[in-house]
CSV table of C-alpha atoms in Angstrom, one decimal:
chain,number,residue,atom,x,y,z
A,1,UNK,CA,0.0,0.0,-0.1
A,2,UNK,CA,3.0,2.4,1.1
A,3,UNK,CA,4.7,1.6,-2.4
A,4,UNK,CA,1.4,2.3,-4.3
A,5,UNK,CA,1.0,5.7,-2.7
A,6,UNK,CA,4.8,6.6,-3.2
A,7,UNK,CA,4.6,5.7,-7.0
A,8,UNK,CA,1.1,7.5,-7.3
A,9,UNK,CA,2.4,10.7,-5.5
A,10,UNK,CA,5.8,10.4,-7.8
A,11,UNK,CA,3.7,10.0,-11.0
A,12,UNK,CA,1.6,13.2,-10.1
A,13,UNK,CA,4.8,15.1,-9.5
A,14,UNK,CA,6.1,13.9,-12.9
A,15,UNK,CA,3.1,14.7,-14.9
A,16,UNK,CA,2.4,18.2,-13.2
A,17,UNK,CA,6.2,19.3,-12.8
A,18,UNK,CA,6.8,17.8,-16.5
A,19,UNK,CA,4.1,19.7,-17.9
A,20,UNK,CA,5.3,22.8,-16.3
A,21,UNK,CA,8.8,22.3,-17.4
A,22,UNK,CA,7.9,21.4,-21.0
A,23,UNK,CA,6.3,24.6,-21.4
A,24,UNK,CA,8.8,26.9,-19.8
A,25,UNK,CA,12.4,26.1,-20.6
A,26,UNK,CA,13.9,28.4,-18.1
A,27,UNK,CA,12.1,26.7,-15.1
A,28,UNK,CA,14.6,24.8,-12.9
A,29,UNK,CA,13.6,22.6,-9.9
A,30,UNK,CA,15.8,22.9,-6.9
A,31,UNK,CA,15.4,19.3,-6.0
A,32,UNK,CA,16.9,18.4,-9.6
A,33,UNK,CA,20.4,16.8,-8.8
A,34,UNK,CA,21.6,16.6,-12.4
A,35,UNK,CA,20.6,18.9,-15.3
A,36,UNK,CA,21.9,19.2,-18.7
A,37,UNK,CA,21.0,21.4,-21.7
A,38,UNK,CA,17.9,20.7,-23.9
A,39,UNK,CA,18.0,18.3,-26.6
A,40,UNK,CA,17.0,18.5,-30.5
A,41,UNK,CA,14.0,16.3,-31.3
A,42,UNK,CA,14.0,15.5,-35.1
A,43,UNK,CA,12.7,12.6,-37.6
A,44,UNK,CA,15.3,10.3,-36.2
A,45,UNK,CA,14.4,10.9,-32.6
A,46,UNK,CA,10.7,10.6,-33.6
A,47,UNK,CA,11.2,7.3,-35.2
A,48,UNK,CA,13.3,5.9,-32.4
A,49,UNK,CA,10.6,6.9,-29.8
A,50,UNK,CA,8.0,4.9,-32.1
A,51,UNK,CA,10.3,2.0,-32.3
A,52,UNK,CA,11.0,1.9,-28.5
A,53,UNK,CA,7.5,2.4,-27.3
A,54,UNK,CA,4.9,1.3,-30.0
A,55,UNK,CA,4.1,-1.9,-31.9
A,56,UNK,CA,1.9,-1.9,-34.9
A,57,UNK,CA,-1.3,-2.1,-32.8
A,58,UNK,CA,0.0,-1.8,-29.1
A,59,UNK,CA,2.7,-0.5,-26.8
A,60,UNK,CA,5.9,-1.8,-25.3
A,61,UNK,CA,8.1,-0.5,-22.5
A,62,UNK,CA,11.8,-0.4,-22.9
A,63,UNK,CA,13.8,-2.2,-20.1
A,64,UNK,CA,16.4,0.1,-19.4
A,65,UNK,CA,17.4,4.0,-19.4
A,66,UNK,CA,20.0,3.3,-21.8
A,67,UNK,CA,17.4,2.2,-24.3
A,68,UNK,CA,16.0,5.8,-24.2
A,69,UNK,CA,19.5,7.3,-23.8
A,70,UNK,CA,20.0,5.6,-27.5
A,71,UNK,CA,18.0,8.8,-28.5
A,72,UNK,CA,19.9,11.3,-26.5
A,73,UNK,CA,21.3,11.4,-22.9
A,74,UNK,CA,18.9,12.3,-20.3
A,75,UNK,CA,18.8,16.0,-19.5
A,76,UNK,CA,18.0,15.6,-15.7
A,77,UNK,CA,18.1,13.0,-12.9
A,78,UNK,CA,16.5,12.9,-9.5
A,79,UNK,CA,16.7,10.0,-7.1
A,80,UNK,CA,13.4,9.1,-5.2
A,81,UNK,CA,14.1,8.0,-1.7
A,82,UNK,CA,12.9,4.3,-1.5
A,83,UNK,CA,11.3,4.4,-4.9
A,84,UNK,CA,13.9,4.4,-7.6
A,85,UNK,CA,15.0,7.4,-9.8
A,86,UNK,CA,13.3,9.9,-12.2
A,87,UNK,CA,14.9,10.8,-15.5
A,88,UNK,CA,13.9,13.3,-17.8
A,89,UNK,CA,14.7,14.0,-21.4
A,90,UNK,CA,13.6,17.5,-22.4
A,91,UNK,CA,13.7,18.5,-26.0
A,92,UNK,CA,13.8,21.9,-27.7
A,93,UNK,CA,10.3,21.7,-29.4
A,94,UNK,CA,8.7,21.1,-25.8
A,95,UNK,CA,8.4,17.5,-26.0
A,96,UNK,CA,9.4,15.5,-22.6
A,97,UNK,CA,9.9,11.9,-21.7
A,98,UNK,CA,10.0,11.2,-18.0
A,99,UNK,CA,10.7,7.7,-16.5
A,100,UNK,CA,10.5,6.2,-13.1
A,101,UNK,CA,13.1,3.5,-12.5
A,102,UNK,CA,12.6,0.5,-10.3
A,103,UNK,CA,13.2,0.7,-6.6
A,104,UNK,CA,17.0,0.0,-5.7
A,105,UNK,CA,18.1,0.6,-9.3
A,106,UNK,CA,21.6,2.1,-9.6
A,107,UNK,CA,21.7,5.4,-11.6
A,108,UNK,CA,22.7,5.0,-15.2
A,109,UNK,CA,21.9,3.1,-18.4
A,110,UNK,CA,21.2,-0.3,-16.9
A,111,UNK,CA,18.6,1.3,-14.5
A,112,UNK,CA,15.2,-0.7,-15.0
A,113,UNK,CA,12.3,1.4,-16.3
A,114,UNK,CA,8.8,0.8,-14.6
A,115,UNK,CA,6.9,4.0,-16.1
A,116,UNK,CA,7.5,6.3,-19.0
A,117,UNK,CA,5.4,9.3,-19.4
A,118,UNK,CA,5.1,11.5,-22.6
A,119,UNK,CA,4.3,15.3,-22.3
A,120,UNK,CA,4.3,18.1,-24.9
A,121,UNK,CA,4.4,21.8,-23.9
A,122,UNK,CA,4.5,23.0,-27.7
A,123,UNK,CA,1.9,24.9,-29.3
A,124,UNK,CA,1.3,22.3,-32.2
A,125,UNK,CA,0.6,18.8,-31.9
A,126,UNK,CA,3.2,15.7,-31.5
A,127,UNK,CA,2.5,12.3,-33.1
A,128,UNK,CA,3.8,9.6,-30.8
A,129,UNK,CA,2.7,6.2,-32.7
A,130,UNK,CA,-0.5,4.0,-33.4
A,131,UNK,CA,-2.4,7.3,-34.5
A,132,UNK,CA,-2.0,9.0,-31.1
A,133,UNK,CA,-1.2,12.7,-31.3
A,134,UNK,CA,-0.6,14.8,-28.3
A,135,UNK,CA,-2.7,17.9,-28.4
A,136,UNK,CA,-4.6,16.6,-31.4
A,137,UNK,CA,-6.2,13.1,-30.5
A,138,UNK,CA,-9.6,13.2,-28.8
A,139,UNK,CA,-11.1,10.9,-26.3
A,140,UNK,CA,-13.6,9.7,-28.9
A,141,UNK,CA,-10.7,9.1,-31.3
A,142,UNK,CA,-8.8,7.0,-28.7
A,143,UNK,CA,-11.9,5.1,-27.9
A,144,UNK,CA,-12.3,4.2,-31.6
A,145,UNK,CA,-8.8,2.9,-31.7
A,146,UNK,CA,-8.9,0.9,-28.5
A,147,UNK,CA,-12.6,0.0,-28.4
A,148,UNK,CA,-13.9,-1.6,-25.1
A,149,UNK,CA,-10.5,-1.3,-23.6
A,150,UNK,CA,-10.6,2.0,-22.0
A,151,UNK,CA,-11.5,2.3,-18.3
A,152,UNK,CA,-12.0,5.7,-16.8
A,153,UNK,CA,-10.3,6.6,-13.7
A,154,UNK,CA,-12.6,7.8,-10.7
A,155,UNK,CA,-13.0,11.5,-10.6
A,156,UNK,CA,-10.5,12.2,-13.3
A,157,UNK,CA,-10.4,13.1,-17.0
A,158,UNK,CA,-8.0,10.0,-17.4
A,159,UNK,CA,-8.5,6.8,-18.9
A,160,UNK,CA,-6.4,3.7,-18.6
A,161,UNK,CA,-6.1,0.2,-20.4
A,162,UNK,CA,-4.3,-3.1,-20.1
A,163,UNK,CA,-2.4,-4.1,-23.2
A,164,UNK,CA,-1.1,-7.5,-22.1
A,165,UNK,CA,1.3,-6.9,-19.4
A,166,UNK,CA,1.6,-3.4,-20.1
A,167,UNK,CA,-0.5,-0.7,-18.6
A,168,UNK,CA,-1.4,2.7,-20.6
A,169,UNK,CA,-3.0,5.8,-19.1
A,170,UNK,CA,-4.3,8.7,-21.4
A,171,UNK,CA,-4.6,12.1,-19.8
A,172,UNK,CA,-7.1,14.4,-21.3
A,173,UNK,CA,-7.9,18.1,-20.8
A,174,UNK,CA,-11.4,19.5,-20.3
A,175,UNK,CA,-12.0,19.6,-24.0
A,176,UNK,CA,-11.2,15.8,-24.2
A,177,UNK,CA,-8.0,16.4,-26.0
A,178,UNK,CA,-5.1,14.1,-25.2
A,179,UNK,CA,-2.5,16.0,-23.3
A,180,UNK,CA,-0.3,13.2,-21.9
A,181,UNK,CA,0.5,9.5,-22.0
A,182,UNK,CA,2.2,7.2,-19.6
A,183,UNK,CA,3.1,3.4,-20.1
A,184,UNK,CA,4.2,1.3,-17.2
A,185,UNK,CA,4.5,-2.2,-16.0
A,186,UNK,CA,1.9,-1.8,-13.3
A,187,UNK,CA,-1.5,-0.8,-13.0
A,188,UNK,CA,-1.9,2.8,-11.7
A,189,UNK,CA,-4.8,3.2,-9.3
A,190,UNK,CA,-5.6,7.0,-9.7
């Protein structure tokens, strides 16, 4: 129970903090232990994101931080006492990838990933994969793609689904436009 609470609190921190950081590049967190400069997101990076996280009809989760570092090295790192580490990749176009690693993992490329979150603070839309586009896909469109698989979180504009042993959460704004997506190897109970 304590682990679930810690994971949920950390996820909330990532989603709220990551969204703000992706919108204002000059925002710096005092708790961030390690911070590098912003990354360039282009066609090769986009293709690699699709290859790492999406299949033709589903989702997959890279096993280590090193798999995402194959796109570019992470821009920030923060240990979470008793709950692994948070790694963030901030791109100049406002796209952000954040991950939480498993408890007890050692910082670096071999740290195992348990959750990855995609956020985009840019003005336009950003395609992730499988027809999922941040700031463009609608709840209705996602429901069409994943018919009868989505379950609404209580008191929230978020939905989740189980894709085999991968859990996917879709976060929508008040206009039912997709603003964030997370993929994890455990069921989030928000």
